[in-house]
Amino acid sequence: GEILQLETGDIVTGKTGVTFFDIHEDPNRESSDMKKSLKNVNSWRKVPIHPELVRLGFVDWAREQPTGRLFPEARAGENKKLSDRFSKWFNSYLTKRGVWVPRKKVFHSFRGTFADRLKHAGVPLDKREAIMGWEPAGKMDARYGEGFTIEALSEEMEKTGYPELDFSFLFPHK
């Protein structure tokens, strides 16, 4: 849902050069066809864009899109969530390829896989929580201060990777 709600203005490059997703609710949003909503206050965050996505040309592609939602073709389902119809389509796609396993291999599995990659990379729990938008385990500690800088989270993001996957066919051809 957070991905499908992204707008062109939600991809930001900070003063130090770190590019990130600015995930937030916004009553003055660019696109008027869908209300941006988040699960909870922890979902409101800045997430560094993984260096592999930058290399694949995602940021350049996003900046070339017209103002509004990055994925305007996504339409809300019965529950008024953009993710409803997309998840059903993706499950159908996985089923056709013999991959789908109920509650095990679904679109949401990407989130679980990424959480595992953060753990395997040695990213501390508090920074994993900040990146993933989870409620902090140390609630009292999290109530004070401004949290981690985008630069600190970017350093942790750079530790993750998928060396067993070949993404070369996705790289922009120059």
PDB file of N, CA, C and O in Angstrom, residues 33-73:
ATOM      1  N   ASP A  33      -6.978  11.524  -6.654  1.00  0.00           N
ATOM      2  CA  ASP A  33      -7.821  10.368  -6.904  1.00  0.00           C
ATOM      3  C   ASP A  33      -7.837   9.360  -5.759  1.00  0.00           C
ATOM      4  O   ASP A  33      -8.660   8.481  -5.732  1.00  0.00           O
ATOM      5  N   MET A  34      -6.946   9.497  -4.798  1.00  0.00           N
ATOM      6  CA  MET A  34      -6.859   8.517  -3.725  1.00  0.00           C
ATOM      7  C   MET A  34      -6.290   9.161  -2.475  1.00  0.00           C
ATOM      8  O   MET A  34      -5.275   9.829  -2.541  1.00  0.00           O
ATOM      9  N   LYS A  35      -6.941   8.939  -1.361  1.00  0.00           N
ATOM     10  CA  LYS A  35      -6.418   9.459  -0.096  1.00  0.00           C
ATOM     11  C   LYS A  35      -5.231   8.613   0.341  1.00  0.00           C
ATOM     12  O   LYS A  35      -5.310   7.389   0.359  1.00  0.00           O
ATOM     13  N   LYS A  36      -4.136   9.263   0.679  1.00  0.00           N
ATOM     14  CA  LYS A  36      -2.971   8.554   1.194  1.00  0.00           C
ATOM     15  C   LYS A  36      -3.198   8.281   2.670  1.00  0.00           C
ATOM     16  O   LYS A  36      -3.490   9.189   3.428  1.00  0.00           O
ATOM     17  N   SER A  37      -3.085   7.015   3.041  1.00  0.00           N
ATOM     18  CA  SER A  37      -3.268   6.676   4.450  1.00  0.00           C
ATOM     19  C   SER A  37      -2.209   5.663   4.864  1.00  0.00           C
ATOM     20  O   SER A  37      -1.697   4.905   4.049  1.00  0.00           O
ATOM     21  N   LEU A  38      -1.898   5.682   6.146  1.00  0.00           N
ATOM     22  CA  LEU A  38      -0.907   4.781   6.714  1.00  0.00           C
ATOM     23  C   LEU A  38      -1.527   4.033   7.887  1.00  0.00           C
ATOM     24  O   LEU A  38      -2.506   4.480   8.475  1.00  0.00           O
ATOM     25  N   LYS A  39      -0.921   2.894   8.223  1.00  0.00           N
ATOM     26  CA  LYS A  39      -1.459   2.062   9.303  1.00  0.00           C
ATOM     27  C   LYS A  39      -1.384   2.742  10.666  1.00  0.00           C
ATOM     28  O   LYS A  39      -2.297   2.664  11.459  1.00  0.00           O
ATOM     29  N   ASN A  40      -0.231   3.361  10.937  1.00  0.00           N
ATOM     30  CA  ASN A  40      -0.031   3.950  12.256  1.00  0.00           C
ATOM     31  C   ASN A  40       1.038   5.034  12.192  1.00  0.00           C
ATOM     32  O   ASN A  40       1.622   5.273  11.139  1.00  0.00           O
ATOM     33  N   VAL A  41       1.297   5.658  13.318  1.00  0.00           N
ATOM     34  CA  VAL A  41       2.256   6.765  13.385  1.00  0.00           C
ATOM     35  C   VAL A  41       3.671   6.311  13.012  1.00  0.00           C
ATOM     36  O   VAL A  41       4.461   7.088  12.485  1.00  0.00           O
ATOM     37  N   ASN A  42       4.012   5.046  13.258  1.00  0.00           N
ATOM     38  CA  ASN A  42       5.342   4.550  12.920  1.00  0.00           C
ATOM     39  C   ASN A  42       5.539   4.401  11.416  1.00  0.00           C
ATOM     40  O   ASN A  42       6.659   4.353  10.930  1.00  0.00           O
ATOM     41  N   SER A  43       4.422   4.298  10.692  1.00  0.00           N
ATOM     42  CA  SER A  43       4.501   4.163   9.242  1.00  0.00           C
ATOM     43  C   SER A  43       4.945   5.459   8.576  1.00  0.00           C
ATOM     44  O   SER A  43       5.427   5.451   7.448  1.00  0.00           O
ATOM     45  N   TRP A  44       4.770   6.568   9.261  1.00  0.00           N
ATOM     46  CA  TRP A  44       5.160   7.887   8.753  1.00  0.00           C
ATOM     47  C   TRP A  44       6.666   7.991   8.918  1.00  0.00           C
ATOM     48  O   TRP A  44       7.165   8.129  10.035  1.00  0.00           O
ATOM     49  N   ARG A  45       7.428   7.924   7.811  1.00  0.00           N
ATOM     50  CA  ARG A  45       8.881   7.862   7.929  1.00  0.00           C
ATOM     51  C   ARG A  45       9.559   8.186   6.616  1.00  0.00           C
ATOM     52  O   ARG A  45       8.917   8.301   5.586  1.00  0.00           O
ATOM     53  N   LYS A  46      10.885   8.284   6.694  1.00  0.00           N
ATOM     54  CA  LYS A  46      11.727   8.473   5.523  1.00  0.00           C
ATOM     55  C   LYS A  46      12.562   7.206   5.383  1.00  0.00           C
ATOM     56  O   LYS A  46      13.214   6.786   6.332  1.00  0.00           O
ATOM     57  N   VAL A  47      12.521   6.617   4.196  1.00  0.00           N
ATOM     58  CA  VAL A  47      13.230   5.362   3.954  1.00  0.00           C
ATOM     59  C   VAL A  47      14.233   5.572   2.825  1.00  0.00           C
ATOM     60  O   VAL A  47      13.836   5.923   1.705  1.00  0.00           O
ATOM     61  N   PRO A  48      15.513   5.353   3.105  1.00  0.00           N
ATOM     62  CA  PRO A  48      16.515   5.512   2.040  1.00  0.00           C
ATOM     63  C   PRO A  48      16.212   4.555   0.892  1.00  0.00           C
ATOM     64  O   PRO A  48      15.794   3.424   1.118  1.00  0.00           O
ATOM     65  N   ILE A  49      16.409   5.014  -0.312  1.00  0.00           N
ATOM     66  CA  ILE A  49      16.211   4.147  -1.475  1.00  0.00           C
ATOM     67  C   ILE A  49      17.445   3.272  -1.631  1.00  0.00           C
ATOM     68  O   ILE A  49      18.576   3.763  -1.623  1.00  0.00           O
ATOM     69  N   HIS A  50      17.216   1.987  -1.739  1.00  0.00           N
ATOM     70  CA  HIS A  50      18.316   1.028  -1.827  1.00  0.00           C
ATOM     71  C   HIS A  50      19.188   1.355  -3.044  1.00  0.00           C
ATOM     72  O   HIS A  50      18.685   1.689  -4.116  1.00  0.00           O
ATOM     73  N   PRO A  51      20.511   1.281  -2.876  1.00  0.00           N
ATOM     74  CA  PRO A  51      21.425   1.614  -3.979  1.00  0.00           C
ATOM     75  C   PRO A  51      21.152   0.804  -5.249  1.00  0.00           C
ATOM     76  O   PRO A  51      21.358   1.296  -6.361  1.00  0.00           O
ATOM     77  N   GLU A  52      20.677  -0.422  -5.101  1.00  0.00           N
ATOM     78  CA  GLU A  52      20.380  -1.244  -6.276  1.00  0.00           C
ATOM     79  C   GLU A  52      19.235  -0.635  -7.090  1.00  0.00           C
ATOM     80  O   GLU A  52      19.264  -0.634  -8.319  1.00  0.00           O
ATOM     81  N   LEU A  53      18.227  -0.086  -6.414  1.00  0.00           N
ATOM     82  CA  LEU A  53      17.133   0.578  -7.124  1.00  0.00           C
ATOM     83  C   LEU A  53      17.635   1.819  -7.862  1.00  0.00           C
ATOM     84  O   LEU A  53      17.173   2.117  -8.962  1.00  0.00           O
ATOM     85  N   VAL A  54      18.580   2.519  -7.250  1.00  0.00           N
ATOM     86  CA  VAL A  54      19.163   3.690  -7.916  1.00  0.00           C
ATOM     87  C   VAL A  54      19.913   3.234  -9.166  1.00  0.00           C
ATOM     88  O   VAL A  54      19.726   3.788 -10.255  1.00  0.00           O
ATOM     89  N   ARG A  55      20.739   2.181  -9.033  1.00  0.00           N
ATOM     90  CA  ARG A  55      21.499   1.663 -10.175  1.00  0.00           C
ATOM     91  C   ARG A  55      20.583   1.165 -11.290  1.00  0.00           C
ATOM     92  O   ARG A  55      20.900   1.270 -12.473  1.00  0.00           O
ATOM     93  N   LEU A  56      19.433   0.611 -10.894  1.00  0.00           N
ATOM     94  CA  LEU A  56      18.479   0.105 -11.885  1.00  0.00           C
ATOM     95  C   LEU A  56      17.740   1.220 -12.613  1.00  0.00           C
ATOM     96  O   LEU A  56      16.999   0.964 -13.555  1.00  0.00           O
ATOM     97  N   GLY A  57      17.916   2.455 -12.163  1.00  0.00           N
ATOM     98  CA  GLY A  57      17.301   3.582 -12.835  1.00  0.00           C
ATOM     99  C   GLY A  57      15.939   3.977 -12.303  1.00  0.00           C
ATOM    100  O   GLY A  57      15.248   4.808 -12.901  1.00  0.00           O
ATOM    101  N   PHE A  58      15.548   3.416 -11.149  1.00  0.00           N
ATOM    102  CA  PHE A  58      14.221   3.725 -10.603  1.00  0.00           C
ATOM    103  C   PHE A  58      14.049   5.207 -10.301  1.00  0.00           C
ATOM    104  O   PHE A  58      13.039   5.801 -10.646  1.00  0.00           O
ATOM    105  N   VAL A  59      15.045   5.815  -9.674  1.00  0.00           N
ATOM    106  CA  VAL A  59      14.931   7.229  -9.302  1.00  0.00           C
ATOM    107  C   VAL A  59      14.831   8.093 -10.556  1.00  0.00           C
ATOM    108  O   VAL A  59      13.986   8.994 -10.626  1.00  0.00           O
ATOM    109  N   ASP A  60      15.648   7.813 -11.552  1.00  0.00           N
ATOM    110  CA  ASP A  60      15.569   8.572 -12.805  1.00  0.00           C
ATOM    111  C   ASP A  60      14.192   8.403 -13.450  1.00  0.00           C
ATOM    112  O   ASP A  60      13.589   9.363 -13.916  1.00  0.00           O
ATOM    113  N   TRP A  61      13.700   7.156 -13.486  1.00  0.00           N
ATOM    114  CA  TRP A  61      12.381   6.887 -14.056  1.00  0.00           C
ATOM    115  C   TRP A  61      11.308   7.672 -13.300  1.00  0.00           C
ATOM    116  O   TRP A  61      10.450   8.299 -13.908  1.00  0.00           O
ATOM    117  N   ALA A  62      11.366   7.630 -11.969  1.00  0.00           N
ATOM    118  CA  ALA A  62      10.354   8.294 -11.142  1.00  0.00           C
ATOM    119  C   ALA A  62      10.341   9.795 -11.400  1.00  0.00           C
ATOM    120  O   ALA A  62       9.276  10.420 -11.452  1.00  0.00           O
ATOM    121  N   ARG A  63      11.508  10.373 -11.579  1.00  0.00           N
ATOM    122  CA  ARG A  63      11.588  11.825 -11.806  1.00  0.00           C
ATOM    123  C   ARG A  63      11.071  12.224 -13.191  1.00  0.00           C
ATOM    124  O   ARG A  63      10.747  13.379 -13.420  1.00  0.00           O
ATOM    125  N   GLU A  64      10.998  11.277 -14.093  1.00  0.00           N
ATOM    126  CA  GLU A  64      10.480  11.547 -15.441  1.00  0.00           C
ATOM    127  C   GLU A  64       8.957  11.448 -15.506  1.00  0.00           C
ATOM    128  O   GLU A  64       8.360  11.835 -16.509  1.00  0.00           O
ATOM    129  N   GLN A  65       8.334  10.926 -14.446  1.00  0.00           N
ATOM    130  CA  GLN A  65       6.886  10.719 -14.456  1.00  0.00           C
ATOM    131  C   GLN A  65       6.152  12.035 -14.234  1.00  0.00           C
ATOM    132  O   GLN A  65       6.652  12.938 -13.580  1.00  0.00           O
ATOM    133  N   PRO A  66       4.925  12.121 -14.770  1.00  0.00           N
ATOM    134  CA  PRO A  66       4.125  13.322 -14.509  1.00  0.00           C
ATOM    135  C   PRO A  66       3.802  13.441 -13.021  1.00  0.00           C
ATOM    136  O   PRO A  66       3.814  12.450 -12.298  1.00  0.00           O
ATOM    137  N   THR A  67       3.507  14.633 -12.594  1.00  0.00           N
ATOM    138  CA  THR A  67       3.148  14.864 -11.194  1.00  0.00           C
ATOM    139  C   THR A  67       1.953  14.003 -10.825  1.00  0.00           C
ATOM    140  O   THR A  67       1.023  13.847 -11.604  1.00  0.00           O
ATOM    141  N   GLY A  68       1.997  13.452  -9.633  1.00  0.00           N
ATOM    142  CA  GLY A  68       0.910  12.596  -9.150  1.00  0.00           C
ATOM    143  C   GLY A  68       1.461  11.259  -8.699  1.00  0.00           C
ATOM    144  O   GLY A  68       2.659  11.130  -8.437  1.00  0.00           O
ATOM    145  N   ARG A  69       0.589  10.283  -8.611  1.00  0.00           N
ATOM    146  CA  ARG A  69       1.014   8.953  -8.160  1.00  0.00           C
ATOM    147  C   ARG A  69       1.980   8.329  -9.154  1.00  0.00           C
ATOM    148  O   ARG A  69       1.802   8.443 -10.358  1.00  0.00           O
ATOM    149  N   LEU A  70       2.989   7.638  -8.631  1.00  0.00           N
ATOM    150  CA  LEU A  70       3.960   6.967  -9.485  1.00  0.00           C
ATOM    151  C   LEU A  70       3.334   5.800 -10.238  1.00  0.00           C
ATOM    152  O   LEU A  70       3.771   5.455 -11.332  1.00  0.00           O
ATOM    153  N   PHE A  71       2.335   5.176  -9.637  1.00  0.00           N
ATOM    154  CA  PHE A  71       1.692   4.017 -10.235  1.00  0.00           C
ATOM    155  C   PHE A  71       0.192   4.286 -10.373  1.00  0.00           C
ATOM    156  O   PHE A  71      -0.623   3.665  -9.707  1.00  0.00           O
ATOM    157  N   PRO A  72      -0.170   5.214 -11.264  1.00  0.00           N
ATOM    158  CA  PRO A  72      -1.575   5.614 -11.371  1.00  0.00           C
ATOM    159  C   PRO A  72      -2.487   4.515 -11.892  1.00  0.00           C
ATOM    160  O   PRO A  72      -3.697   4.584 -11.713  1.00  0.00           O
ATOM    161  N   GLU A  73      -1.901   3.486 -12.509  1.00  0.00           N
ATOM    162  CA  GLU A  73      -2.717   2.386 -13.016  1.00  0.00           C
ATOM    163  C   GLU A  73      -3.295   1.524 -11.888  1.00  0.00           C
ATOM    164  O   GLU A  73      -4.245   0.781 -12.103  1.00  0.00           O
TER     165      GLU A  73
END
